[in-house]
Amino acid sequence: DASNMSRLRQARLPNHSLDPNHPLTDEIMRVCQSHWDNWGASCAGMELLEKDGELAVYRKQLEEEGMIIDPILATYTVSGVSAREVAEYFWDLHYRLDWEHTLDSAPVVVDTLAADTVLLHQIYRRVWPTAQRDAVFWSHIRHDERRTMVVNYSTDYKAPPLINSRQRMRLNVSMICETELPPELPADRRHIRCRIQYAANINPGGWAPATVLRQVAKREYPKFLRRFTAYCIDKVKNRPVQL
Ligand code: 18C
């Protein structure tokens, strides 16, 4: 656990550490800026999928070229964990299989672009009666004094070929976290809360029955948010807070 702690501490990242000449850098900057600006996004016109205390998950039913691409927007506030901690557990592959239960196998790192950016290939569990899905995406973490954000965004860059029996999803996912600490209180784990805004735009990349897809989404997003945050809270509970 002590080594884990120092690992997390080392993971404190500068604003970004991308090479300005890398072919993906402009796209990463542009996509991240648009997510960053989306903090406090309105859920007006969206359908409430789940509301439970501080957890709210919204969906907008959307179809494009016969594909169901329902955007998801969720907010959740949890206690005892900081923005930095939550975002790092979401970004850092070391912990992925501990909380991500939609995967069929461990993520593969296709490339490491910088200390804050990796290119990943993930293969998901098959959902009957549809084909198995995979996805190739860059995953970037960045922060300022107030917030930490992770963006996962599909790319063709260095993408391994798609095998016959699979379909390739396209995803555009962000998690933005902000620490809440009442100004009069010391920066103690007991007093901090983390506000999370999670947004997911997933294109299934091939046929899937609408009813199955929407059922899976309705079940899996709230489950993910509960499971993932409970995991974070449990991981940090006996450690000094990393703000
Ligand atoms: O954001 C999350 N995880 C990140 C790190 O892995 C990353 C991944 C995002 C992809 C999520 C989509 C996964 C769908 C895969 C198929 C379904 C598997 C279901 C397994 C059931 C046991 O950003 C957390 C992601 C939370 C996952 C929610 C699942 C939502 C499903 C939405 C449907 C998408 C279309 C899938 C195709 C057809 C399935 C009928």
Short mmCIF file of C-alpha atoms and ligand atoms in Angstrom, two decimals:
data_model
loop_
_atom_site.label_atom_id
_atom_site.label_comp_id
_atom_site.label_asym_id
_atom_site.label_seq_id
_atom_site.Cartn_x
_atom_site.Cartn_y
_atom_site.Cartn_z
CA ASP A 1 0.00 0.00 0.00
CA ALA A 2 2.88 2.37 0.77
CA SER A 3 4.27 1.83 -2.72
CA ASN A 4 0.85 2.46 -4.21
CA MET A 5 0.69 5.73 -2.32
CA SER A 6 3.97 6.99 -3.69
CA ARG A 7 2.90 5.86 -7.14
CA LEU A 8 -0.23 7.96 -6.90
CA ARG A 9 1.81 10.88 -5.68
CA GLN A 10 4.19 10.58 -8.62
CA ALA A 11 1.18 10.56 -10.90
CA ARG A 12 0.53 14.23 -10.09
CA LEU A 13 0.53 15.61 -13.58
CA PRO A 14 1.45 18.93 -15.08
CA ASN A 15 -1.15 20.68 -17.19
CA HIS A 16 -0.34 18.46 -20.09
CA SER A 17 2.78 16.78 -21.27
CA LEU A 18 1.98 16.09 -24.91
CA ASP A 19 4.45 16.65 -27.72
CA PRO A 20 3.05 19.58 -29.75
CA ASN A 21 4.16 17.83 -32.96
CA HIS A 22 2.42 14.53 -32.26
CA PRO A 23 -0.32 13.85 -34.88
CA LEU A 24 -2.98 13.45 -32.16
CA THR A 25 -2.11 16.50 -30.07
CA ASP A 26 -4.40 18.99 -31.83
CA GLU A 27 -7.36 16.62 -31.63
CA ILE A 28 -6.69 15.88 -27.96
CA MET A 29 -6.50 19.60 -27.16
CA ARG A 30 -9.70 20.36 -29.08
CA VAL A 31 -11.76 17.47 -27.69
CA CYS A 32 -10.57 18.07 -24.14
CA GLN A 33 -11.33 21.78 -24.31
CA SER A 34 -14.90 21.08 -25.39
CA HIS A 35 -15.41 18.63 -22.51
CA TRP A 36 -13.77 21.01 -20.07
CA ASP A 37 -16.16 23.77 -21.15
CA ASN A 38 -19.06 21.39 -20.65
CA TRP A 39 -18.74 21.39 -16.84
CA GLY A 40 -22.14 22.14 -15.36
CA ALA A 41 -23.86 20.81 -18.49
CA SER A 42 -27.63 21.03 -18.51
CA CYS A 43 -29.71 17.87 -18.59
CA ALA A 44 -32.71 19.77 -19.93
CA GLY A 45 -34.65 17.70 -22.40
CA MET A 46 -33.00 14.49 -21.25
CA GLU A 47 -34.79 11.51 -19.76
CA LEU A 48 -33.98 10.72 -16.13
CA LEU A 49 -32.80 7.08 -16.12
CA GLU A 50 -31.95 6.85 -12.46
CA LYS A 51 -32.07 9.08 -9.41
CA ASP A 52 -30.79 7.87 -6.08
CA GLY A 53 -29.65 10.42 -3.52
CA GLU A 54 -26.79 12.35 -5.12
CA LEU A 55 -26.69 10.11 -8.18
CA ALA A 56 -28.56 11.20 -11.29
CA VAL A 57 -28.22 9.54 -14.70
CA TYR A 58 -29.80 11.10 -17.78
CA ARG A 59 -30.17 9.87 -21.33
CA LYS A 60 -31.27 11.41 -24.58
CA GLN A 61 -32.66 8.92 -27.07
CA LEU A 62 -30.88 9.58 -30.33
CA GLU A 63 -30.59 7.66 -33.56
CA GLU A 64 -28.21 8.44 -36.39
CA GLU A 65 -28.11 6.49 -39.65
CA GLY A 66 -30.02 3.68 -38.01
CA MET A 67 -27.57 3.52 -35.10
CA ILE A 68 -28.63 4.13 -31.49
CA ILE A 69 -26.21 6.70 -30.11
CA ASP A 70 -28.07 7.90 -26.97
CA PRO A 71 -25.88 10.41 -25.11
CA ILE A 72 -25.56 9.82 -21.36
CA LEU A 73 -24.98 12.51 -18.77
CA ALA A 74 -24.59 11.69 -15.10
CA THR A 75 -23.77 13.61 -11.95
CA TYR A 76 -22.78 12.15 -8.64
CA THR A 77 -21.31 13.59 -5.45
CA VAL A 78 -19.45 11.26 -3.11
CA SER A 79 -17.80 11.79 0.26
CA GLY A 80 -14.31 11.03 1.53
CA VAL A 81 -12.44 11.17 -1.75
CA SER A 82 -10.91 14.00 -3.78
CA ALA A 83 -11.30 14.93 -7.44
CA ARG A 84 -7.70 14.00 -8.12
CA GLU A 85 -8.08 10.59 -6.52
CA VAL A 86 -11.30 9.71 -8.36
CA ALA A 87 -9.94 10.80 -11.75
CA GLU A 88 -6.69 8.93 -11.26
CA TYR A 89 -8.47 5.68 -10.44
CA PHE A 90 -10.55 6.17 -13.57
CA TRP A 91 -7.56 6.92 -15.80
CA ASP A 92 -4.85 4.67 -14.39
CA LEU A 93 -4.94 1.27 -16.11
CA HIS A 94 -3.45 -0.40 -13.09
CA TYR A 95 -6.89 -0.32 -11.45
CA ARG A 96 -9.11 -0.82 -14.51
CA LEU A 97 -10.11 -4.44 -13.99
CA ASP A 98 -10.89 -3.79 -10.35
CA TRP A 99 -13.95 -1.71 -11.28
CA GLU A 100 -14.59 -2.08 -15.03
CA HIS A 101 -16.78 -5.13 -15.49
CA THR A 102 -17.73 -4.71 -19.15
CA LEU A 103 -14.31 -5.90 -20.35
CA ASP A 104 -13.58 -9.36 -21.71
CA SER A 105 -9.83 -9.04 -21.21
CA ALA A 106 -7.26 -6.64 -19.83
CA PRO A 107 -6.84 -3.41 -21.83
CA VAL A 108 -3.85 -3.37 -24.19
CA VAL A 109 -1.64 -0.28 -24.31
CA VAL A 110 -1.12 0.34 -28.02
CA ASP A 111 1.11 3.36 -27.41
CA THR A 112 2.12 5.73 -24.63
CA LEU A 113 1.95 9.28 -25.94
CA ALA A 114 2.99 11.08 -22.78
CA ALA A 115 2.86 10.73 -19.00
CA ASP A 116 -0.80 11.78 -19.15
CA THR A 117 -1.91 10.10 -22.39
CA VAL A 118 -2.17 6.48 -23.50
CA LEU A 119 -3.63 4.78 -26.54
CA LEU A 120 -5.72 1.76 -25.58
CA HIS A 121 -7.38 -1.22 -27.18
CA GLN A 122 -10.24 -2.67 -25.12
CA ILE A 123 -12.33 -5.75 -25.87
CA TYR A 124 -15.74 -5.89 -24.27
CA ARG A 125 -17.96 -8.71 -23.13
CA ARG A 126 -20.29 -9.96 -25.76
CA VAL A 127 -23.96 -9.16 -25.22
CA TRP A 128 -26.29 -11.71 -26.75
CA PRO A 129 -27.52 -11.59 -29.53
CA THR A 130 -25.06 -9.02 -30.88
CA ALA A 131 -21.45 -9.23 -32.01
CA GLN A 132 -18.65 -8.62 -29.55
CA ARG A 133 -17.36 -5.03 -29.46
CA ASP A 134 -13.93 -3.52 -29.19
CA ALA A 135 -12.67 0.07 -29.10
CA VAL A 136 -9.40 1.89 -29.75
CA PHE A 137 -9.10 5.23 -28.01
CA TRP A 138 -6.72 7.71 -26.51
CA SER A 139 -7.11 8.36 -22.81
CA HIS A 140 -5.92 11.65 -21.38
CA ILE A 141 -5.93 13.06 -17.85
CA ARG A 142 -5.48 16.73 -17.03
CA HIS A 143 -6.22 19.16 -14.28
CA ASP A 144 -6.10 22.71 -13.06
CA GLU A 145 -6.34 23.97 -9.47
CA ARG A 146 -10.04 23.18 -9.28
CA ARG A 147 -10.78 20.16 -11.41
CA THR A 148 -9.39 16.97 -12.81
CA MET A 149 -10.70 15.51 -16.05
CA VAL A 150 -10.27 12.26 -17.97
CA VAL A 151 -11.26 11.99 -21.62
CA ASN A 152 -11.47 8.72 -23.59
CA TYR A 153 -11.88 9.28 -27.33
CA SER A 154 -11.84 6.86 -30.25
CA THR A 155 -9.15 7.10 -32.90
CA ASP A 156 -7.92 5.20 -35.96
CA TYR A 157 -4.34 6.12 -35.19
CA LYS A 158 -2.29 2.91 -34.78
CA ALA A 159 -5.58 1.01 -34.41
CA PRO A 160 -5.13 -2.75 -34.64
CA PRO A 161 -7.24 -4.36 -37.39
CA LEU A 162 -10.75 -5.40 -36.49
CA ILE A 163 -11.27 -9.14 -36.40
CA ASN A 164 -14.20 -10.63 -38.30
CA SER A 165 -16.51 -11.54 -35.48
CA ARG A 166 -16.27 -8.14 -33.79
CA GLN A 167 -17.57 -4.66 -34.30
CA ARG A 168 -15.73 -1.53 -33.34
CA MET A 169 -17.52 0.96 -31.10
CA ARG A 170 -16.67 4.63 -31.20
CA LEU A 171 -16.65 6.38 -27.89
CA ASN A 172 -16.36 9.89 -26.56
CA VAL A 173 -16.37 9.78 -22.78
CA SER A 174 -15.41 12.31 -20.15
CA MET A 175 -15.29 12.35 -16.39
CA ILE A 176 -14.75 15.70 -14.72
CA CYS A 177 -14.25 15.88 -10.96
CA GLU A 178 -14.20 18.77 -8.53
CA THR A 179 -13.31 18.66 -4.84
CA GLU A 180 -15.69 20.33 -2.42
CA LEU A 181 -14.20 21.46 0.87
CA PRO A 182 -15.93 24.02 3.08
CA PRO A 183 -13.43 26.92 3.42
CA GLU A 184 -13.63 26.92 7.23
CA LEU A 185 -12.67 23.26 7.55
CA PRO A 186 -9.22 21.61 7.40
CA ALA A 187 -8.36 19.56 4.30
CA ASP A 188 -9.25 16.32 6.00
CA ARG A 189 -10.76 13.36 4.26
CA ARG A 190 -13.81 13.53 6.52
CA HIS A 191 -14.73 16.96 5.17
CA ILE A 192 -14.18 16.54 1.47
CA ARG A 193 -16.63 15.59 -1.21
CA CYS A 194 -16.11 14.99 -4.89
CA ARG A 195 -18.54 16.24 -7.50
CA ILE A 196 -18.44 14.09 -10.59
CA GLN A 197 -19.84 14.80 -14.02
CA TYR A 198 -19.70 11.86 -16.40
CA ALA A 199 -20.67 12.07 -20.07
CA ALA A 200 -20.69 9.20 -22.56
CA ASN A 201 -21.39 9.20 -26.28
CA ILE A 202 -21.08 5.71 -27.66
CA ASN A 203 -21.69 4.60 -31.20
CA PRO A 204 -22.14 0.80 -31.21
CA GLY A 205 -20.51 0.60 -34.64
CA GLY A 206 -22.84 -2.05 -35.95
CA TRP A 207 -26.16 -3.70 -35.48
CA ALA A 208 -27.61 -4.13 -32.00
CA PRO A 209 -31.30 -4.37 -31.16
CA ALA A 210 -32.46 -1.06 -29.70
CA THR A 211 -34.29 -2.64 -26.77
CA VAL A 212 -31.27 -4.69 -25.67
CA LEU A 213 -28.89 -1.77 -26.08
CA ARG A 214 -31.08 0.61 -24.10
CA GLN A 215 -31.68 -1.96 -21.37
CA VAL A 216 -27.97 -2.62 -21.03
CA ALA A 217 -27.25 1.12 -20.87
CA LYS A 218 -29.97 1.75 -18.28
CA ARG A 219 -28.57 -1.00 -16.07
CA GLU A 220 -24.84 -0.57 -16.63
CA TYR A 221 -24.23 3.18 -16.29
CA PRO A 222 -25.68 3.53 -12.76
CA LYS A 223 -23.99 0.27 -11.79
CA PHE A 224 -20.66 1.54 -13.06
CA LEU A 225 -20.98 4.86 -11.20
CA ARG A 226 -21.84 3.18 -7.91
CA ARG A 227 -19.26 0.44 -8.20
CA PHE A 228 -16.46 2.72 -9.37
CA THR A 229 -16.98 5.40 -6.69
CA ALA A 230 -17.35 2.79 -3.93
CA TYR A 231 -14.05 1.34 -5.13
CA CYS A 232 -12.32 4.74 -4.95
CA ILE A 233 -13.65 5.46 -1.47
CA ASP A 234 -12.50 2.08 -0.25
CA LYS A 235 -9.03 2.43 -1.80
CA VAL A 236 -8.30 5.78 -0.13
CA LYS A 237 -9.99 5.36 3.22
CA ASN A 238 -6.84 4.87 5.32
CA ARG A 239 -4.63 7.29 3.42
CA PRO A 240 -3.93 10.98 3.71
CA VAL A 241 -5.94 12.91 1.16
CA GLN A 242 -4.31 13.81 -2.17
CA LEU A 243 -5.76 17.12 -3.22
O1 18C B 1 -16.42 4.94 -19.02
C1 18C B 1 -16.32 3.78 -18.65
N1 18C B 1 -15.24 3.05 -18.87
C2 18C B 1 -14.06 3.53 -19.51
C3 18C B 1 -12.91 2.63 -19.29
O2 18C B 1 -13.13 1.35 -19.71
C4 18C B 1 -14.24 3.81 -20.98
C5 18C B 1 -15.08 2.84 -21.70
C6 18C B 1 -16.24 3.11 -22.28
C7 18C B 1 -17.02 2.14 -23.10
C8 18C B 1 -18.27 1.76 -22.47
C9 18C B 1 -19.15 0.94 -23.37
C10 18C B 1 -19.16 -0.46 -23.06
C11 18C B 1 -20.18 -1.22 -23.80
C12 18C B 1 -19.72 -2.58 -24.13
C13 18C B 1 -20.73 -3.59 -24.38
C14 18C B 1 -21.61 -3.87 -23.25
C15 18C B 1 -21.06 -4.72 -22.19
C16 18C B 1 -22.04 -4.97 -21.10
C17 18C B 1 -21.56 -5.98 -20.15
C18 18C B 1 -22.60 -6.45 -19.23
C19 18C B 1 -22.06 -7.37 -18.22
O3 18C B 1 -14.66 5.11 -21.11
C20 18C B 1 -17.48 3.13 -17.90
C21 18C B 1 -18.39 2.51 -18.84
C22 18C B 1 -19.67 2.03 -18.25
C23 18C B 1 -20.28 1.02 -19.12
C24 18C B 1 -21.70 1.22 -19.41
C25 18C B 1 -22.19 0.29 -20.48
C26 18C B 1 -23.10 0.97 -21.41
C27 18C B 1 -23.54 0.24 -22.60
C28 18C B 1 -24.01 1.18 -23.64
C29 18C B 1 -24.25 0.57 -24.96
C30 18C B 1 -23.14 0.82 -25.96
C31 18C B 1 -23.24 -0.02 -27.18
C32 18C B 1 -22.73 -1.38 -27.03
C33 18C B 1 -23.06 -2.34 -28.02
C34 18C B 1 -24.09 -3.32 -27.93
C35 18C B 1 -24.56 -3.99 -26.72
C36 18C B 1 -25.99 -4.40 -26.73
#
